[in-house]
Amino acid sequence: MGWFDVHAHLTSPHLVDREAELLANAKAAGVTTILSNGLNPRDNQAVWDLSKRSELVRPCFGLYPVDAVMPGMIRLGIDYPRDEEPADPQEAVQWVADHVEHCVAVGEIGLDHYWVPEDLWEEQEGVFRQLVQIAIDADKPIIIHTRKAERRTFEILAEMGAKRVDWHCFGGKVKLARRIADELEGHYFSIPSNVRRSQSFTRMVQTLPRERILLETDCPYLAPEPGGQSEPAHVAGSAAFMAEEWGVSLDEVREQLESNFERLMGFRP
Ligand SMILES: [Zn+2]
């Protein structure tokens, strides 16, 4: 039992060289479980390999919502930073379907209307629905990335009856987050380690039901200090912030978060 990070990217090119150091730091900070999220078939495989090397790491297999429509993005000539040849989206969906029993959650998946133009929204939604269905059929929780498409994501998950969901780094209105928590049982929000300097995440910690909150880092992004690199060890700092905001002890925060994690994931962190 201990702290956990439900949304890390330890296989990110920015972090791979620091693998041993990051895992040692996490352990020293009391982190017992890191869900490393895959973005495409190559990354999913890397996450899976890493989980075999470290007992802290549990694999999540996904398809990043922008990767889900990458051929269309290229066809339309949209400028998007890519460092590798994109995978074919249907092959990527099939990869998740073929390996789903080996992951602890399907993620990250979702809808991104920030990078993806409206012409491709329907196509993106089609891929998203396939991945949600794979998770539901395999009885796996889902880790959601959504940007500028929170309401549509909410509608689809409600319609499809997704019952175990973590909304990672929720960027929509706090009011919508509260509505999701009210209307959809089994939906959680993971708060990144920049929480102290983010008005919106601070509001979420203050106003969402405590039994719907989880910890994440999205490392290497969203560090506690602007411009820094985040890492799983930083979740301990977010937990300390929650103890201050909730006016409870760190042990009470740990108990609450552990039980939230267990309800979503089906195992103790
Ligand atoms: Zn992510």
PDB file of C-alpha atoms and ligand atoms in Angstrom:
ATOM      1  CA  MET A   1       0.000   0.000   0.000  1.00  0.00           C
ATOM      2  CA  GLY A   2       1.192   3.521  -0.678  1.00  0.00           C
ATOM      3  CA  TRP A   3       1.063   6.380  -3.133  1.00  0.00           C
ATOM      4  CA  PHE A   4       0.378   5.725  -6.776  1.00  0.00           C
ATOM      5  CA  ASP A   5       0.544   7.462 -10.137  1.00  0.00           C
ATOM      6  CA  VAL A   6      -2.305   6.444 -12.459  1.00  0.00           C
ATOM      7  CA  HIS A   7      -1.001   8.336 -15.481  1.00  0.00           C
ATOM      8  CA  ALA A   8       2.741   8.265 -16.194  1.00  0.00           C
ATOM      9  CA  HIS A   9       4.763   8.053 -19.416  1.00  0.00           C
ATOM     10  CA  LEU A  10       7.953   6.405 -18.218  1.00  0.00           C
ATOM     11  CA  THR A  11       8.656   5.261 -21.786  1.00  0.00           C
ATOM     12  CA  SER A  12       8.693   8.864 -23.043  1.00  0.00           C
ATOM     13  CA  PRO A  13      11.891   9.688 -24.998  1.00  0.00           C
ATOM     14  CA  HIS A  14      12.425  12.459 -22.396  1.00  0.00           C
ATOM     15  CA  LEU A  15      12.553   9.939 -19.536  1.00  0.00           C
ATOM     16  CA  VAL A  16      13.877   6.589 -20.796  1.00  0.00           C
ATOM     17  CA  ASP A  17      17.483   7.439 -19.891  1.00  0.00           C
ATOM     18  CA  ARG A  18      16.402   8.198 -16.310  1.00  0.00           C
ATOM     19  CA  GLU A  19      14.420   4.986 -15.776  1.00  0.00           C
ATOM     20  CA  ALA A  20      16.450   3.592 -12.832  1.00  0.00           C
ATOM     21  CA  GLU A  21      16.680   6.995 -11.138  1.00  0.00           C
ATOM     22  CA  LEU A  22      12.940   7.720 -11.500  1.00  0.00           C
ATOM     23  CA  LEU A  23      11.937   4.322 -10.144  1.00  0.00           C
ATOM     24  CA  ALA A  24      14.322   4.705  -7.169  1.00  0.00           C
ATOM     25  CA  ASN A  25      12.950   8.205  -6.460  1.00  0.00           C
ATOM     26  CA  ALA A  26       9.398   6.867  -6.623  1.00  0.00           C
ATOM     27  CA  LYS A  27      10.178   4.066  -4.198  1.00  0.00           C
ATOM     28  CA  ALA A  28      11.885   6.493  -1.799  1.00  0.00           C
ATOM     29  CA  ALA A  29       8.789   8.738  -1.894  1.00  0.00           C
ATOM     30  CA  GLY A  30       6.525   5.815  -0.905  1.00  0.00           C
ATOM     31  CA  VAL A  31       5.078   5.179  -4.371  1.00  0.00           C
ATOM     32  CA  THR A  32       4.085   1.533  -4.754  1.00  0.00           C
ATOM     33  CA  THR A  33       2.267   1.579  -8.095  1.00  0.00           C
ATOM     34  CA  ILE A  34       2.826   3.442 -11.356  1.00  0.00           C
ATOM     35  CA  LEU A  35       0.429   2.983 -14.262  1.00  0.00           C
ATOM     36  CA  SER A  36       2.539   3.713 -17.314  1.00  0.00           C
ATOM     37  CA  ASN A  37       0.241   4.611 -20.216  1.00  0.00           C
ATOM     38  CA  GLY A  38       0.978   3.637 -23.826  1.00  0.00           C
ATOM     39  CA  LEU A  39       0.285   5.910 -26.791  1.00  0.00           C
ATOM     40  CA  ASN A  40       0.621   3.586 -29.806  1.00  0.00           C
ATOM     41  CA  PRO A  41       1.595  -0.066 -30.482  1.00  0.00           C
ATOM     42  CA  ARG A  42       5.354   0.562 -30.208  1.00  0.00           C
ATOM     43  CA  ASP A  43       4.890   2.488 -26.962  1.00  0.00           C
ATOM     44  CA  ASN A  44       2.429  -0.096 -25.587  1.00  0.00           C
ATOM     45  CA  GLN A  45       5.057  -2.777 -26.159  1.00  0.00           C
ATOM     46  CA  ALA A  46       7.692  -0.606 -24.404  1.00  0.00           C
ATOM     47  CA  VAL A  47       5.346  -0.087 -21.438  1.00  0.00           C
ATOM     48  CA  TRP A  48       4.705  -3.826 -21.256  1.00  0.00           C
ATOM     49  CA  ASP A  49       8.459  -4.592 -21.350  1.00  0.00           C
ATOM     50  CA  LEU A  50       9.096  -2.018 -18.611  1.00  0.00           C
ATOM     51  CA  SER A  51       6.407  -3.563 -16.405  1.00  0.00           C
ATOM     52  CA  LYS A  52       8.310  -6.849 -16.616  1.00  0.00           C
ATOM     53  CA  ARG A  53      11.503  -5.118 -15.382  1.00  0.00           C
ATOM     54  CA  SER A  54       9.957  -3.225 -12.432  1.00  0.00           C
ATOM     55  CA  GLU A  55       7.457  -4.395  -9.841  1.00  0.00           C
ATOM     56  CA  LEU A  56       6.308  -0.766  -9.422  1.00  0.00           C
ATOM     57  CA  VAL A  57       5.080  -0.455 -12.993  1.00  0.00           C
ATOM     58  CA  ARG A  58       1.741  -1.762 -14.278  1.00  0.00           C
ATOM     59  CA  PRO A  59       1.013  -1.530 -17.998  1.00  0.00           C
ATOM     60  CA  CYS A  60      -1.845   0.380 -19.688  1.00  0.00           C
ATOM     61  CA  PHE A  61      -2.328  -0.013 -23.423  1.00  0.00           C
ATOM     62  CA  GLY A  62      -3.870   2.766 -25.471  1.00  0.00           C
ATOM     63  CA  LEU A  63      -3.892   4.886 -28.588  1.00  0.00           C
ATOM     64  CA  TYR A  64      -3.343   8.610 -28.253  1.00  0.00           C
ATOM     65  CA  PRO A  65      -6.395  10.432 -29.700  1.00  0.00           C
ATOM     66  CA  VAL A  66      -4.233  12.371 -32.160  1.00  0.00           C
ATOM     67  CA  ASP A  67      -2.495   9.162 -33.308  1.00  0.00           C
ATOM     68  CA  ALA A  68      -5.986   7.730 -33.852  1.00  0.00           C
ATOM     69  CA  VAL A  69      -6.414  10.063 -36.862  1.00  0.00           C
ATOM     70  CA  MET A  70      -2.781  10.642 -37.849  1.00  0.00           C
ATOM     71  CA  PRO A  71      -3.192   9.578 -41.505  1.00  0.00           C
ATOM     72  CA  GLY A  72      -5.959  12.179 -41.825  1.00  0.00           C
ATOM     73  CA  MET A  73      -3.818  14.816 -40.094  1.00  0.00           C
ATOM     74  CA  ILE A  74      -1.035  14.172 -42.605  1.00  0.00           C
ATOM     75  CA  ARG A  75      -3.473  14.157 -45.548  1.00  0.00           C
ATOM     76  CA  LEU A  76      -4.834  17.554 -44.461  1.00  0.00           C
ATOM     77  CA  GLY A  77      -1.303  18.897 -43.981  1.00  0.00           C
ATOM     78  CA  ILE A  78      -1.820  19.742 -40.306  1.00  0.00           C
ATOM     79  CA  ASP A  79       1.246  20.762 -38.406  1.00  0.00           C
ATOM     80  CA  TYR A  80       1.767  18.440 -35.476  1.00  0.00           C
ATOM     81  CA  PRO A  81       5.026  17.501 -33.751  1.00  0.00           C
ATOM     82  CA  ARG A  82       5.773  13.820 -34.461  1.00  0.00           C
ATOM     83  CA  ASP A  83       8.979  11.956 -33.762  1.00  0.00           C
ATOM     84  CA  GLU A  84       8.149   8.646 -35.414  1.00  0.00           C
ATOM     85  CA  GLU A  85       6.291   7.071 -38.320  1.00  0.00           C
ATOM     86  CA  PRO A  86       2.633   6.900 -37.269  1.00  0.00           C
ATOM     87  CA  ALA A  87       1.044   3.480 -36.842  1.00  0.00           C
ATOM     88  CA  ASP A  88      -2.043   2.584 -38.848  1.00  0.00           C
ATOM     89  CA  PRO A  89      -4.989   3.377 -36.502  1.00  0.00           C
ATOM     90  CA  GLN A  90      -6.868   0.150 -37.252  1.00  0.00           C
ATOM     91  CA  GLU A  91      -3.729  -1.924 -36.635  1.00  0.00           C
ATOM     92  CA  ALA A  92      -3.255   0.024 -33.401  1.00  0.00           C
ATOM     93  CA  VAL A  93      -6.821  -0.757 -32.269  1.00  0.00           C
ATOM     94  CA  GLN A  94      -6.259  -4.408 -33.149  1.00  0.00           C
ATOM     95  CA  TRP A  95      -3.036  -4.409 -31.088  1.00  0.00           C
ATOM     96  CA  VAL A  96      -4.996  -3.283 -28.012  1.00  0.00           C
ATOM     97  CA  ALA A  97      -7.722  -5.887 -28.684  1.00  0.00           C
ATOM     98  CA  ASP A  98      -5.093  -8.647 -29.023  1.00  0.00           C
ATOM     99  CA  HIS A  99      -3.190  -7.708 -25.832  1.00  0.00           C
ATOM    100  CA  VAL A 100      -5.915  -6.322 -23.561  1.00  0.00           C
ATOM    101  CA  GLU A 101      -5.706  -9.189 -21.067  1.00  0.00           C
ATOM    102  CA  HIS A 102      -2.106  -8.167 -20.267  1.00  0.00           C
ATOM    103  CA  CYS A 103      -2.898  -4.573 -19.240  1.00  0.00           C
ATOM    104  CA  VAL A 104      -4.460  -3.242 -16.030  1.00  0.00           C
ATOM    105  CA  ALA A 105      -6.350  -0.491 -17.901  1.00  0.00           C
ATOM    106  CA  VAL A 106      -7.016   0.681 -21.449  1.00  0.00           C
ATOM    107  CA  GLY A 107      -5.359   4.091 -21.807  1.00  0.00           C
ATOM    108  CA  GLU A 108      -4.704   6.573 -22.745  1.00  0.00           C
ATOM    109  CA  ILE A 109      -7.587   6.917 -25.170  1.00  0.00           C
ATOM    110  CA  GLY A 110     -10.111   9.664 -25.826  1.00  0.00           C
ATOM    111  CA  LEU A 111     -10.999  12.673 -27.945  1.00  0.00           C
ATOM    112  CA  ASP A 112      -8.790  15.642 -28.737  1.00  0.00           C
ATOM    113  CA  HIS A 113     -10.397  18.619 -30.445  1.00  0.00           C
ATOM    114  CA  TYR A 114      -7.440  20.887 -29.699  1.00  0.00           C
ATOM    115  CA  TRP A 115      -5.032  19.415 -32.257  1.00  0.00           C
ATOM    116  CA  VAL A 116      -7.523  17.574 -34.440  1.00  0.00           C
ATOM    117  CA  PRO A 117      -9.660  19.623 -36.867  1.00  0.00           C
ATOM    118  CA  GLU A 118     -13.430  19.194 -37.065  1.00  0.00           C
ATOM    119  CA  ASP A 119     -13.179  17.301 -40.393  1.00  0.00           C
ATOM    120  CA  LEU A 120     -11.662  14.375 -38.470  1.00  0.00           C
ATOM    121  CA  TRP A 121     -13.827  14.379 -35.337  1.00  0.00           C
ATOM    122  CA  GLU A 122     -16.195  11.699 -36.569  1.00  0.00           C
ATOM    123  CA  GLU A 123     -13.313   9.423 -37.546  1.00  0.00           C
ATOM    124  CA  GLN A 124     -11.635  10.031 -34.167  1.00  0.00           C
ATOM    125  CA  GLU A 125     -14.874   9.224 -32.382  1.00  0.00           C
ATOM    126  CA  GLY A 126     -15.192   5.951 -34.300  1.00  0.00           C
ATOM    127  CA  VAL A 127     -11.750   4.808 -33.146  1.00  0.00           C
ATOM    128  CA  PHE A 128     -12.492   5.932 -29.585  1.00  0.00           C
ATOM    129  CA  ARG A 129     -15.738   3.943 -29.499  1.00  0.00           C
ATOM    130  CA  GLN A 130     -13.911   0.809 -30.663  1.00  0.00           C
ATOM    131  CA  LEU A 131     -11.354   1.166 -27.851  1.00  0.00           C
ATOM    132  CA  VAL A 132     -14.018   1.847 -25.204  1.00  0.00           C
ATOM    133  CA  GLN A 133     -15.859  -1.276 -26.328  1.00  0.00           C
ATOM    134  CA  ILE A 134     -12.668  -3.364 -26.113  1.00  0.00           C
ATOM    135  CA  ALA A 135     -12.217  -2.173 -22.496  1.00  0.00           C
ATOM    136  CA  ILE A 136     -15.847  -2.841 -21.565  1.00  0.00           C
ATOM    137  CA  ASP A 137     -15.786  -6.324 -23.127  1.00  0.00           C
ATOM    138  CA  ALA A 138     -12.550  -7.173 -21.267  1.00  0.00           C
ATOM    139  CA  ASP A 139     -13.845  -5.594 -18.026  1.00  0.00           C
ATOM    140  CA  LYS A 140     -10.876  -3.203 -17.842  1.00  0.00           C
ATOM    141  CA  PRO A 141     -10.933   0.365 -16.526  1.00  0.00           C
ATOM    142  CA  ILE A 142     -10.374   3.191 -19.013  1.00  0.00           C
ATOM    143  CA  ILE A 143      -7.966   6.129 -18.735  1.00  0.00           C
ATOM    144  CA  ILE A 144      -9.258   9.125 -20.642  1.00  0.00           C
ATOM    145  CA  HIS A 145      -7.402  11.914 -22.379  1.00  0.00           C
ATOM    146  CA  THR A 146      -9.709  14.631 -23.600  1.00  0.00           C
ATOM    147  CA  ARG A 147      -8.915  18.155 -24.661  1.00  0.00           C
ATOM    148  CA  LYS A 148     -11.555  20.663 -25.749  1.00  0.00           C
ATOM    149  CA  ALA A 149     -13.939  17.698 -26.119  1.00  0.00           C
ATOM    150  CA  GLU A 150     -14.878  16.964 -22.509  1.00  0.00           C
ATOM    151  CA  ARG A 151     -18.642  17.197 -23.019  1.00  0.00           C
ATOM    152  CA  ARG A 152     -18.667  14.919 -26.078  1.00  0.00           C
ATOM    153  CA  THR A 153     -16.454  12.401 -24.260  1.00  0.00           C
ATOM    154  CA  PHE A 154     -18.893  12.454 -21.335  1.00  0.00           C
ATOM    155  CA  GLU A 155     -21.866  11.825 -23.672  1.00  0.00           C
ATOM    156  CA  ILE A 156     -20.170   8.868 -25.372  1.00  0.00           C
ATOM    157  CA  LEU A 157     -19.017   7.223 -22.130  1.00  0.00           C
ATOM    158  CA  ALA A 158     -22.487   7.644 -20.612  1.00  0.00           C
ATOM    159  CA  GLU A 159     -24.162   6.274 -23.740  1.00  0.00           C
ATOM    160  CA  MET A 160     -21.805   3.287 -23.946  1.00  0.00           C
ATOM    161  CA  GLY A 161     -22.175   2.547 -20.237  1.00  0.00           C
ATOM    162  CA  ALA A 162     -18.474   2.773 -19.282  1.00  0.00           C
ATOM    163  CA  LYS A 163     -18.495   2.144 -15.538  1.00  0.00           C
ATOM    164  CA  ARG A 164     -14.805   2.332 -14.510  1.00  0.00           C
ATOM    165  CA  VAL A 165     -13.134   5.459 -15.834  1.00  0.00           C
ATOM    166  CA  ASP A 166     -10.319   7.811 -14.843  1.00  0.00           C
ATOM    167  CA  TRP A 167     -10.403  11.256 -16.423  1.00  0.00           C
ATOM    168  CA  HIS A 168      -6.738  12.197 -16.678  1.00  0.00           C
ATOM    169  CA  CYS A 169      -5.750  15.854 -16.379  1.00  0.00           C
ATOM    170  CA  PHE A 170      -9.309  17.104 -16.854  1.00  0.00           C
ATOM    171  CA  GLY A 171      -9.161  20.507 -18.591  1.00  0.00           C
ATOM    172  CA  GLY A 172     -12.883  21.213 -18.886  1.00  0.00           C
ATOM    173  CA  LYS A 173     -14.992  23.329 -16.569  1.00  0.00           C
ATOM    174  CA  VAL A 174     -14.902  22.237 -12.907  1.00  0.00           C
ATOM    175  CA  LYS A 175     -18.709  22.365 -13.008  1.00  0.00           C
ATOM    176  CA  LEU A 176     -18.721  19.689 -15.714  1.00  0.00           C
ATOM    177  CA  ALA A 177     -16.348  17.527 -13.649  1.00  0.00           C
ATOM    178  CA  ARG A 178     -18.770  17.751 -10.731  1.00  0.00           C
ATOM    179  CA  ARG A 179     -21.660  16.829 -13.019  1.00  0.00           C
ATOM    180  CA  ILE A 180     -19.758  13.779 -14.329  1.00  0.00           C
ATOM    181  CA  ALA A 181     -18.976  12.710 -10.757  1.00  0.00           C
ATOM    182  CA  ASP A 182     -22.663  13.144  -9.826  1.00  0.00           C
ATOM    183  CA  GLU A 183     -24.147  11.373 -12.844  1.00  0.00           C
ATOM    184  CA  LEU A 184     -21.667   8.611 -13.602  1.00  0.00           C
ATOM    185  CA  GLU A 185     -20.812   6.209 -10.853  1.00  0.00           C
ATOM    186  CA  GLY A 186     -17.298   4.801 -11.069  1.00  0.00           C
ATOM    187  CA  HIS A 187     -15.824   7.870 -12.795  1.00  0.00           C
ATOM    188  CA  TYR A 188     -12.706   9.383 -11.174  1.00  0.00           C
ATOM    189  CA  PHE A 189     -10.470  12.394 -11.773  1.00  0.00           C
ATOM    190  CA  SER A 190      -6.697  12.129 -11.435  1.00  0.00           C
ATOM    191  CA  ILE A 191      -5.011  15.323 -10.302  1.00  0.00           C
ATOM    192  CA  PRO A 192      -1.539  16.082 -11.710  1.00  0.00           C
ATOM    193  CA  SER A 193       1.439  17.297  -9.703  1.00  0.00           C
ATOM    194  CA  ASN A 194       1.110  20.921 -10.842  1.00  0.00           C
ATOM    195  CA  VAL A 195      -1.995  21.124  -8.608  1.00  0.00           C
ATOM    196  CA  ARG A 196      -0.577  23.821  -6.316  1.00  0.00           C
ATOM    197  CA  ARG A 197      -0.095  26.258  -9.169  1.00  0.00           C
ATOM    198  CA  SER A 198      -3.235  25.323 -11.120  1.00  0.00           C
ATOM    199  CA  GLN A 199      -6.387  27.155 -10.102  1.00  0.00           C
ATOM    200  CA  SER A 200      -8.583  24.612 -11.835  1.00  0.00           C
ATOM    201  CA  PHE A 201      -7.004  21.497 -10.251  1.00  0.00           C
ATOM    202  CA  THR A 202      -7.028  23.224  -6.850  1.00  0.00           C
ATOM    203  CA  ARG A 203     -10.762  23.858  -7.332  1.00  0.00           C
ATOM    204  CA  MET A 204     -11.262  20.211  -8.251  1.00  0.00           C
ATOM    205  CA  VAL A 205      -9.503  19.076  -5.051  1.00  0.00           C
ATOM    206  CA  GLN A 206     -11.666  21.481  -3.056  1.00  0.00           C
ATOM    207  CA  THR A 207     -15.039  20.695  -4.609  1.00  0.00           C
ATOM    208  CA  LEU A 208     -15.140  17.188  -6.117  1.00  0.00           C
ATOM    209  CA  PRO A 209     -16.276  14.346  -3.866  1.00  0.00           C
ATOM    210  CA  ARG A 210     -13.102  13.065  -2.150  1.00  0.00           C
ATOM    211  CA  GLU A 211     -14.006   9.500  -3.041  1.00  0.00           C
ATOM    212  CA  ARG A 212     -13.580  10.377  -6.761  1.00  0.00           C
ATOM    213  CA  ILE A 213     -10.039  11.755  -6.682  1.00  0.00           C
ATOM    214  CA  LEU A 214      -6.791  10.038  -7.735  1.00  0.00           C
ATOM    215  CA  LEU A 215      -3.144  11.043  -8.211  1.00  0.00           C
ATOM    216  CA  GLU A 216      -1.197  11.277 -11.465  1.00  0.00           C
ATOM    217  CA  THR A 217       1.788  13.061 -12.954  1.00  0.00           C
ATOM    218  CA  ASP A 218       1.513  12.748 -16.757  1.00  0.00           C
ATOM    219  CA  CYS A 219       5.318  12.740 -16.488  1.00  0.00           C
ATOM    220  CA  PRO A 220       7.372  14.259 -18.014  1.00  0.00           C
ATOM    221  CA  TYR A 221       4.721  17.005 -18.232  1.00  0.00           C
ATOM    222  CA  LEU A 222       2.905  19.188 -15.660  1.00  0.00           C
ATOM    223  CA  ALA A 223       5.723  19.422 -13.114  1.00  0.00           C
ATOM    224  CA  PRO A 224       5.222  21.094  -9.725  1.00  0.00           C
ATOM    225  CA  GLU A 225       7.588  23.876 -10.910  1.00  0.00           C
ATOM    226  CA  PRO A 226       6.944  25.612 -14.237  1.00  0.00           C
ATOM    227  CA  GLY A 227       9.300  24.329 -16.930  1.00  0.00           C
ATOM    228  CA  GLY A 228      10.439  21.353 -14.825  1.00  0.00           C
ATOM    229  CA  GLN A 229      10.107  17.665 -15.574  1.00  0.00           C
ATOM    230  CA  SER A 230       7.600  15.751 -13.506  1.00  0.00           C
ATOM    231  CA  GLU A 231       8.145  12.188 -12.243  1.00  0.00           C
ATOM    232  CA  PRO A 232       6.054   9.686 -10.273  1.00  0.00           C
ATOM    233  CA  ALA A 233       7.682  10.667  -6.926  1.00  0.00           C
ATOM    234  CA  HIS A 234       5.869  14.013  -7.204  1.00  0.00           C
ATOM    235  CA  VAL A 235       2.503  12.452  -6.308  1.00  0.00           C
ATOM    236  CA  ALA A 236       3.582  12.575  -2.645  1.00  0.00           C
ATOM    237  CA  GLY A 237       3.656  16.391  -2.871  1.00  0.00           C
ATOM    238  CA  SER A 238       0.160  16.461  -4.351  1.00  0.00           C
ATOM    239  CA  ALA A 239      -1.068  14.254  -1.500  1.00  0.00           C
ATOM    240  CA  ALA A 240       0.444  16.679   1.030  1.00  0.00           C
ATOM    241  CA  PHE A 241      -1.435  19.494  -0.727  1.00  0.00           C
ATOM    242  CA  MET A 242      -4.688  17.512  -0.485  1.00  0.00           C
ATOM    243  CA  ALA A 243      -4.124  17.002   3.253  1.00  0.00           C
ATOM    244  CA  GLU A 244      -3.795  20.803   3.649  1.00  0.00           C
ATOM    245  CA  GLU A 245      -6.852  21.544   1.521  1.00  0.00           C
ATOM    246  CA  TRP A 246      -9.029  18.877   3.127  1.00  0.00           C
ATOM    247  CA  GLY A 247      -7.827  19.636   6.658  1.00  0.00           C
ATOM    248  CA  VAL A 248      -7.005  15.980   7.354  1.00  0.00           C
ATOM    249  CA  SER A 249      -3.853  13.992   8.101  1.00  0.00           C
ATOM    250  CA  LEU A 250      -1.646  12.540   5.397  1.00  0.00           C
ATOM    251  CA  ASP A 251      -2.667   9.065   6.586  1.00  0.00           C
ATOM    252  CA  GLU A 252      -6.326   9.913   6.005  1.00  0.00           C
ATOM    253  CA  VAL A 253      -5.509  11.135   2.501  1.00  0.00           C
ATOM    254  CA  ARG A 254      -3.643   7.894   1.840  1.00  0.00           C
ATOM    255  CA  GLU A 255      -6.538   5.764   3.064  1.00  0.00           C
ATOM    256  CA  GLN A 256      -9.033   7.708   0.942  1.00  0.00           C
ATOM    257  CA  LEU A 257      -6.915   7.569  -2.211  1.00  0.00           C
ATOM    258  CA  GLU A 258      -6.049   3.898  -1.773  1.00  0.00           C
ATOM    259  CA  SER A 259      -9.681   2.960  -1.491  1.00  0.00           C
ATOM    260  CA  ASN A 260     -10.532   5.113  -4.538  1.00  0.00           C
ATOM    261  CA  PHE A 261      -7.786   3.388  -6.506  1.00  0.00           C
ATOM    262  CA  GLU A 262      -8.976  -0.056  -5.443  1.00  0.00           C
ATOM    263  CA  ARG A 263     -12.576   0.641  -6.481  1.00  0.00           C
ATOM    264  CA  LEU A 264     -11.468   1.755  -9.931  1.00  0.00           C
ATOM    265  CA  MET A 265      -8.692  -0.716 -10.588  1.00  0.00           C
ATOM    266  CA  GLY A 266      -9.838  -3.801  -8.718  1.00  0.00           C
ATOM    267  CA  PHE A 267      -6.540  -4.200  -6.826  1.00  0.00           C
ATOM    268  CA  ARG A 268      -4.730  -2.363  -4.011  1.00  0.00           C
ATOM    269  CA  PRO A 269      -2.032   0.135  -5.023  1.00  0.00           C
TER     270      PRO A 269
HETATM  271 ZN    ZN B   1      -0.702  11.194 -21.003  1.00  0.00          ZN
END
